[in-house]
mmCIF file of C-alpha atoms in Angstrom:
data_model
loop_
_atom_site.group_PDB
_atom_site.id
_atom_site.type_symbol
_atom_site.label_atom_id
_atom_site.label_comp_id
_atom_site.label_asym_id
_atom_site.label_seq_id
_atom_site.Cartn_x
_atom_site.Cartn_y
_atom_site.Cartn_z
ATOM 1 C CA GLY A 1 83.048 115.797 92.791
ATOM 2 C CA ASP A 2 84.407 112.228 92.948
ATOM 3 C CA ILE A 3 86.169 112.801 89.630
ATOM 4 C CA ILE A 4 87.605 116.214 90.473
ATOM 5 C CA ALA A 5 88.789 115.562 94.088
ATOM 6 C CA PRO A 6 91.860 113.435 93.449
ATOM 7 C CA GLY A 7 93.141 115.718 90.715
ATOM 8 C CA LEU A 8 92.495 118.760 92.905
ATOM 9 C CA ALA A 9 94.652 117.226 95.652
ATOM 10 C CA LEU A 10 97.480 116.577 93.225
ATOM 11 C CA ALA A 11 97.180 120.043 91.788
ATOM 12 C CA GLN A 12 97.453 121.566 95.283
ATOM 13 C CA ALA A 13 100.605 119.556 95.856
ATOM 14 C CA ILE A 14 102.175 120.947 92.693
ATOM 15 C CA GLY A 15 100.961 124.504 93.311
ATOM 16 C CA ARG A 16 102.524 124.600 96.809
ATOM 17 C CA TRP A 17 105.957 124.748 95.264
ATOM 18 C CA GLY A 18 105.094 128.337 94.225
ATOM 19 C CA ASN A 19 105.495 129.224 97.874
ATOM 20 C CA PHE A 20 109.065 128.062 97.834
ATOM 21 C CA PHE A 21 109.973 130.470 95.023
ATOM 22 C CA ASN A 22 108.168 133.476 96.463
ATOM 23 C CA GLN A 23 109.131 132.724 100.085
ATOM 24 C CA ALA A 24 105.610 132.479 101.383
ATOM 25 C CA ALA A 25 103.632 130.083 103.655
ATOM 26 C CA PHE A 26 106.697 129.149 105.709
ATOM 27 C CA GLY A 27 106.615 128.328 109.350
ATOM 28 C CA ARG A 28 108.315 129.500 112.578
ATOM 29 C CA PRO A 29 112.097 129.190 113.092
ATOM 30 C CA THR A 30 113.445 125.683 113.571
ATOM 31 C CA THR A 31 116.750 123.874 114.175
ATOM 32 C CA LEU A 32 115.661 120.810 112.218
ATOM 33 C CA PRO A 33 118.023 119.867 109.412
ATOM 34 C CA TRP A 34 115.420 120.547 106.690
ATOM 35 C CA GLY A 35 114.803 124.079 107.748
ATOM 36 C CA ILE A 36 115.030 126.602 104.951
ATOM 37 C CA PRO A 37 116.656 130.075 104.785
ATOM 38 C CA ILE A 38 114.405 133.112 104.234
ATOM 39 C CA ASP A 39 115.541 136.488 103.088
ATOM 40 C CA VAL A 40 115.921 138.911 105.947
ATOM 41 C CA GLN A 41 113.672 141.514 104.395
ATOM 42 C CA ARG A 42 111.016 138.880 103.802
ATOM 43 C CA GLN A 43 111.413 137.815 107.465
ATOM 44 C CA ARG A 44 110.653 141.390 108.597
ATOM 45 C CA GLU A 45 107.555 141.510 106.347
ATOM 46 C CA VAL A 46 106.063 138.281 107.488
ATOM 47 C CA ILE A 47 107.153 137.101 110.990
ATOM 48 C CA GLY A 48 106.396 140.341 112.803
ATOM 49 C CA PRO A 49 107.659 141.298 116.230
ATOM 50 C CA GLU A 50 107.474 137.736 117.624
ATOM 51 C CA PHE A 51 110.959 136.902 116.223
ATOM 52 C CA SER A 52 113.956 139.041 115.409
ATOM 53 C CA ALA A 53 115.001 138.844 111.782
ATOM 54 C CA ASP A 54 118.316 137.070 111.434
ATOM 55 C CA ASP A 55 120.137 135.760 108.345
ATOM 56 C CA SER A 56 121.232 132.668 110.265
ATOM 57 C CA LEU A 57 117.643 131.571 111.045
ATOM 58 C CA ARG A 58 116.019 128.578 109.357
ATOM 59 C CA PHE A 59 112.283 128.092 109.120
ATOM 60 C CA HIS A 60 109.816 125.235 108.824
ATOM 61 C CA PRO A 61 109.036 124.626 105.136
ATOM 62 C CA THR A 62 105.292 124.320 105.904
ATOM 63 C CA PHE A 63 104.454 124.541 102.209
ATOM 64 C CA ALA A 64 106.431 121.346 101.696
ATOM 65 C CA TYR A 65 104.636 119.679 104.628
ATOM 66 C CA GLU A 66 101.308 120.501 102.966
ATOM 67 C CA MET A 67 102.659 119.318 99.593
ATOM 68 C CA ILE A 68 103.414 115.956 101.149
ATOM 69 C CA TRP A 69 100.018 115.864 102.810
ATOM 70 C CA ASP A 70 98.283 116.623 99.487
ATOM 71 C CA VAL A 71 100.189 113.797 97.788
ATOM 72 C CA LEU A 72 99.018 111.440 100.572
ATOM 73 C CA ASN A 73 95.541 112.733 100.066
ATOM 74 C CA PHE A 74 95.700 112.049 96.357
ATOM 75 C CA GLY A 75 96.955 108.526 96.981
ATOM 76 C CA LEU A 76 94.256 107.861 99.545
ATOM 77 C CA LEU A 77 91.502 108.957 97.187
ATOM 78 C CA MET A 78 92.818 107.004 94.263
ATOM 79 C CA TRP A 79 93.088 103.897 96.511
ATOM 80 C CA LEU A 80 89.666 104.428 98.076
ATOM 81 C CA GLY A 81 87.954 104.882 94.763
ATOM 82 C CA ARG A 82 89.030 101.366 93.682
ATOM 83 C CA GLN A 83 88.153 99.432 96.834
ATOM 84 C CA THR A 84 85.224 97.011 96.730
ATOM 85 C CA ARG A 85 85.388 96.370 100.498
ATOM 86 C CA PHE A 86 83.758 99.745 101.168
ATOM 87 C CA ARG A 87 80.254 100.511 99.864
ATOM 88 C CA LEU A 88 80.822 104.136 98.943
ATOM 89 C CA ARG A 89 78.068 106.289 97.677
ATOM 90 C CA GLU A 90 78.426 108.694 94.773
ATOM 91 C CA GLY A 91 80.081 111.866 96.104
ATOM 92 C CA ASP A 92 81.829 110.285 99.139
ATOM 93 C CA ILE A 93 85.264 110.755 97.598
ATOM 94 C CA LEU A 94 84.718 114.527 97.693
ATOM 95 C CA TRP A 95 83.717 114.506 101.356
ATOM 96 C CA VAL A 96 86.707 112.287 102.332
ATOM 97 C CA TYR A 97 88.953 114.707 100.471
ATOM 98 C CA LEU A 98 87.630 117.608 102.489
ATOM 99 C CA ILE A 99 88.118 115.794 105.809
ATOM 100 C CA PHE A 100 91.609 114.562 105.099
ATOM 101 C CA TYR A 101 92.834 117.885 103.640
ATOM 102 C CA SER A 102 91.340 119.902 106.493
ATOM 103 C CA VAL A 103 92.906 117.794 109.187
ATOM 104 C CA GLY A 104 96.376 118.309 107.730
ATOM 105 C CA ARG A 105 95.773 121.986 107.089
ATOM 106 C CA PHE A 106 94.690 122.501 110.680
ATOM 107 C CA ALA A 107 97.829 120.918 112.016
ATOM 108 C CA ILE A 108 100.207 122.683 109.589
ATOM 109 C CA GLU A 109 98.690 126.075 110.380
ATOM 110 C CA GLU A 110 100.030 125.718 113.903
ATOM 111 C CA LEU A 111 103.524 126.128 112.524
ATOM 112 C CA ARG A 112 102.894 128.965 110.163
ATOM 113 C CA VAL A 113 103.666 132.622 111.043
ATOM 114 C CA ASP A 114 101.823 134.412 108.234
ATOM 115 C CA SER A 115 98.262 133.144 108.753
ATOM 116 C CA ALA A 116 95.323 135.523 108.716
ATOM 117 C CA THR A 117 93.654 135.734 112.093
ATOM 118 C CA VAL A 118 90.155 136.598 113.440
ATOM 119 C CA GLY A 119 89.893 137.435 117.131
ATOM 120 C CA GLY A 120 93.300 135.850 117.742
ATOM 121 C CA LEU A 121 92.286 132.621 115.990
ATOM 122 C CA LYS A 122 93.839 131.534 112.708
ATOM 123 C CA THR A 123 91.256 131.821 109.940
ATOM 124 C CA PRO A 124 92.390 128.706 108.039
ATOM 125 C CA GLN A 125 92.008 126.574 111.253
ATOM 126 C CA ILE A 126 88.445 127.884 111.692
ATOM 127 C CA VAL A 127 87.626 127.057 108.091
ATOM 128 C CA SER A 128 89.218 123.636 108.492
ATOM 129 C CA ILE A 129 87.121 122.789 111.568
ATOM 130 C CA ALA A 130 83.971 123.911 109.777
ATOM 131 C CA LEU A 131 84.804 121.741 106.720
ATOM 132 C CA ILE A 132 85.528 118.719 108.850
ATOM 133 C CA LEU A 133 82.226 118.968 110.657
ATOM 134 C CA LEU A 134 80.345 119.612 107.427
ATOM 135 C CA ALA A 135 81.921 116.738 105.541
ATOM 136 C CA TRP A 136 81.569 114.260 108.487
ATOM 137 C CA THR A 137 77.910 115.208 108.925
ATOM 138 C CA MET A 138 77.279 114.706 105.193
ATOM 139 C CA LEU A 139 78.847 111.248 105.248
ATOM 140 C CA ILE A 140 76.671 110.238 108.241
ATOM 141 C CA ILE A 141 73.477 111.566 106.583
ATOM 142 C CA ARG A 142 74.270 109.940 103.218
ATOM 143 C CA HIS A 143 74.958 106.516 104.838
ATOM 144 C CA ARG A 144 71.961 106.504 107.176
ATOM 145 C CA PRO A 145 69.537 103.581 106.925
ATOM 146 C CA GLY A 146 67.128 104.117 104.050
ATOM 147 C CA SER A 147 69.411 106.599 102.247
ATOM 148 C CA THR A 148 68.530 107.060 98.624
ATOM 149 C CA VAL A 149 71.935 108.295 97.592
ATOM 150 C CA PRO A 150 73.144 105.962 94.747
ATOM 151 C CA LEU A 151 75.981 103.551 95.521
ATOM 152 C CA SER A 152 79.095 104.106 93.602
ATOM 153 C CA PRO A 153 79.281 101.249 91.032
ATOM 154 C CA GLU A 154 83.144 101.283 91.070
ATOM 155 C CA ASN A 155 83.139 100.224 94.718
ATOM 156 C CA LEU A 156 80.764 97.307 94.348
ATOM 157 C CA PRO A 157 81.843 93.636 93.892
ATOM 158 C CA GLU A 158 82.027 92.552 90.319
ATOM 159 C CA PRO A 159 78.565 90.858 89.980
ATOM 160 C CA GLU A 160 76.821 93.796 91.634
ATOM 161 C CA ARG A 161 78.789 96.295 89.605
ATOM 162 C CA GLU A 162 77.666 94.668 86.320
ATOM 163 C CA LEU A 163 74.014 94.806 87.545
ATOM 164 C CA ALA A 164 74.431 98.474 88.506
ATOM 165 C CA TYR A 165 75.893 99.366 85.166
ATOM 166 C CA ALA A 166 73.190 97.429 83.360
ATOM 167 C CA ALA A 167 70.472 99.198 85.343
ATOM 168 C CA ALA A 168 72.013 102.536 84.452
ATOM 169 C CA GLY A 169 72.490 101.559 80.783
ATOM 170 C CA VAL A 170 76.226 101.968 81.042
ATOM 171 C CA GLY A 171 78.621 99.638 79.287
ATOM 172 C CA VAL A 172 76.023 97.970 77.167
ATOM 173 C CA GLU A 173 76.629 98.514 73.455
ATOM 174 C CA PRO A 174 73.416 98.942 71.576
ATOM 175 C CA VAL A 175 72.821 96.750 68.519
ATOM 176 C CA THR A 176 72.204 98.882 65.402
ATOM 177 C CA PRO A 177 69.938 97.610 62.629
ATOM 178 C CA ARG A 178 72.989 97.165 60.342
ATOM 179 C CA VAL A 179 74.726 94.964 62.995
ATOM 180 C CA ALA A 180 71.461 93.016 63.523
ATOM 181 C CA ARG A 181 71.106 92.253 59.804
ATOM 182 C CA GLY A 182 74.747 91.296 59.511
ATOM 183 C CA ALA A 183 74.419 88.835 62.436
ATOM 184 C CA ARG A 184 71.734 86.878 60.543
ATOM 185 C CA VAL A 185 73.725 86.510 57.301
ATOM 186 C CA ARG A 186 75.060 83.023 56.752
ATOM 187 C CA ARG A 187 78.162 82.771 54.570
ATOM 188 C CA VAL A 188 78.204 79.696 52.280
ATOM 189 C CA SER A 189 80.666 78.500 49.634
ATOM 190 C CA ALA A 190 80.002 78.767 45.913
ATOM 191 C CA SER A 191 79.499 75.020 45.596
ATOM 192 C CA VAL A 192 76.724 75.073 48.289
ATOM 193 C CA ARG A 193 75.070 78.073 46.533
ATOM 194 C CA ASP A 194 75.084 76.213 43.251
ATOM 195 C CA LYS A 195 73.642 73.149 44.817
ATOM 196 C CA ASP A 196 70.920 75.213 46.561
ATOM 197 C CA ALA A 197 70.173 76.952 43.270
ATOM 198 C CA GLY A 198 69.695 73.601 41.476
ATOM 199 C CA THR A 199 67.454 72.374 44.176
ATOM 200 C CA VAL A 200 65.237 75.455 43.882
ATOM 201 C CA ALA A 201 65.066 75.057 40.108
ATOM 202 C CA VAL A 202 63.975 71.407 40.407
ATOM 203 C CA SER A 203 61.317 72.338 42.962
ATOM 204 C CA ARG A 204 59.869 75.033 40.620
ATOM 205 C CA VAL A 205 59.782 72.492 37.770
ATOM 206 C CA ASP A 206 57.893 70.041 39.997
ATOM 207 C CA GLU A 207 55.443 72.812 40.990
ATOM 208 C CA ALA A 208 54.851 73.680 37.288
ATOM 209 C CA ARG A 209 53.953 70.032 36.550
#
């Protein structure tokens, strides 16, 4: 989850531009300078009786708001995953992603005019609240005293990180028998070899006597 979450946030930011081309996921009419035009026929299909379709209307580009929010989410997660000041546990990045994304989605849904509703409530907002509560609860449980959830080595100070990697057997290159034998070989020059050979020969002559 920690590995997937930042890339997922960035992928959502890229994917939101599809809404621009198919004129979907836009918001209510606005007079702000960055309001976008929407085809009149598309207005009639989406905005319903609340507003009268008009070619002069401009609408909130809520898909662009979410794109910006997703990029910020991506930046936050990438930054958070490299901080040693926070003792994160494995999986925390995923839960932070869910909280940050859901907060933005809840706010942006207030501007949209094409959201699905249940009992007069916007379904994405209900899901966002549920995800925020779930993720926040999981963070509290995982960081309670005595928690056995492993700490994320990437967020530990350097000495502790090395110990964590060593305990997990990560980053330690095993020594193969070939490397071990090669490490014990002493390279000597030809003159030294000849001298050693002569010494051995003399020793054998002395033993024979």
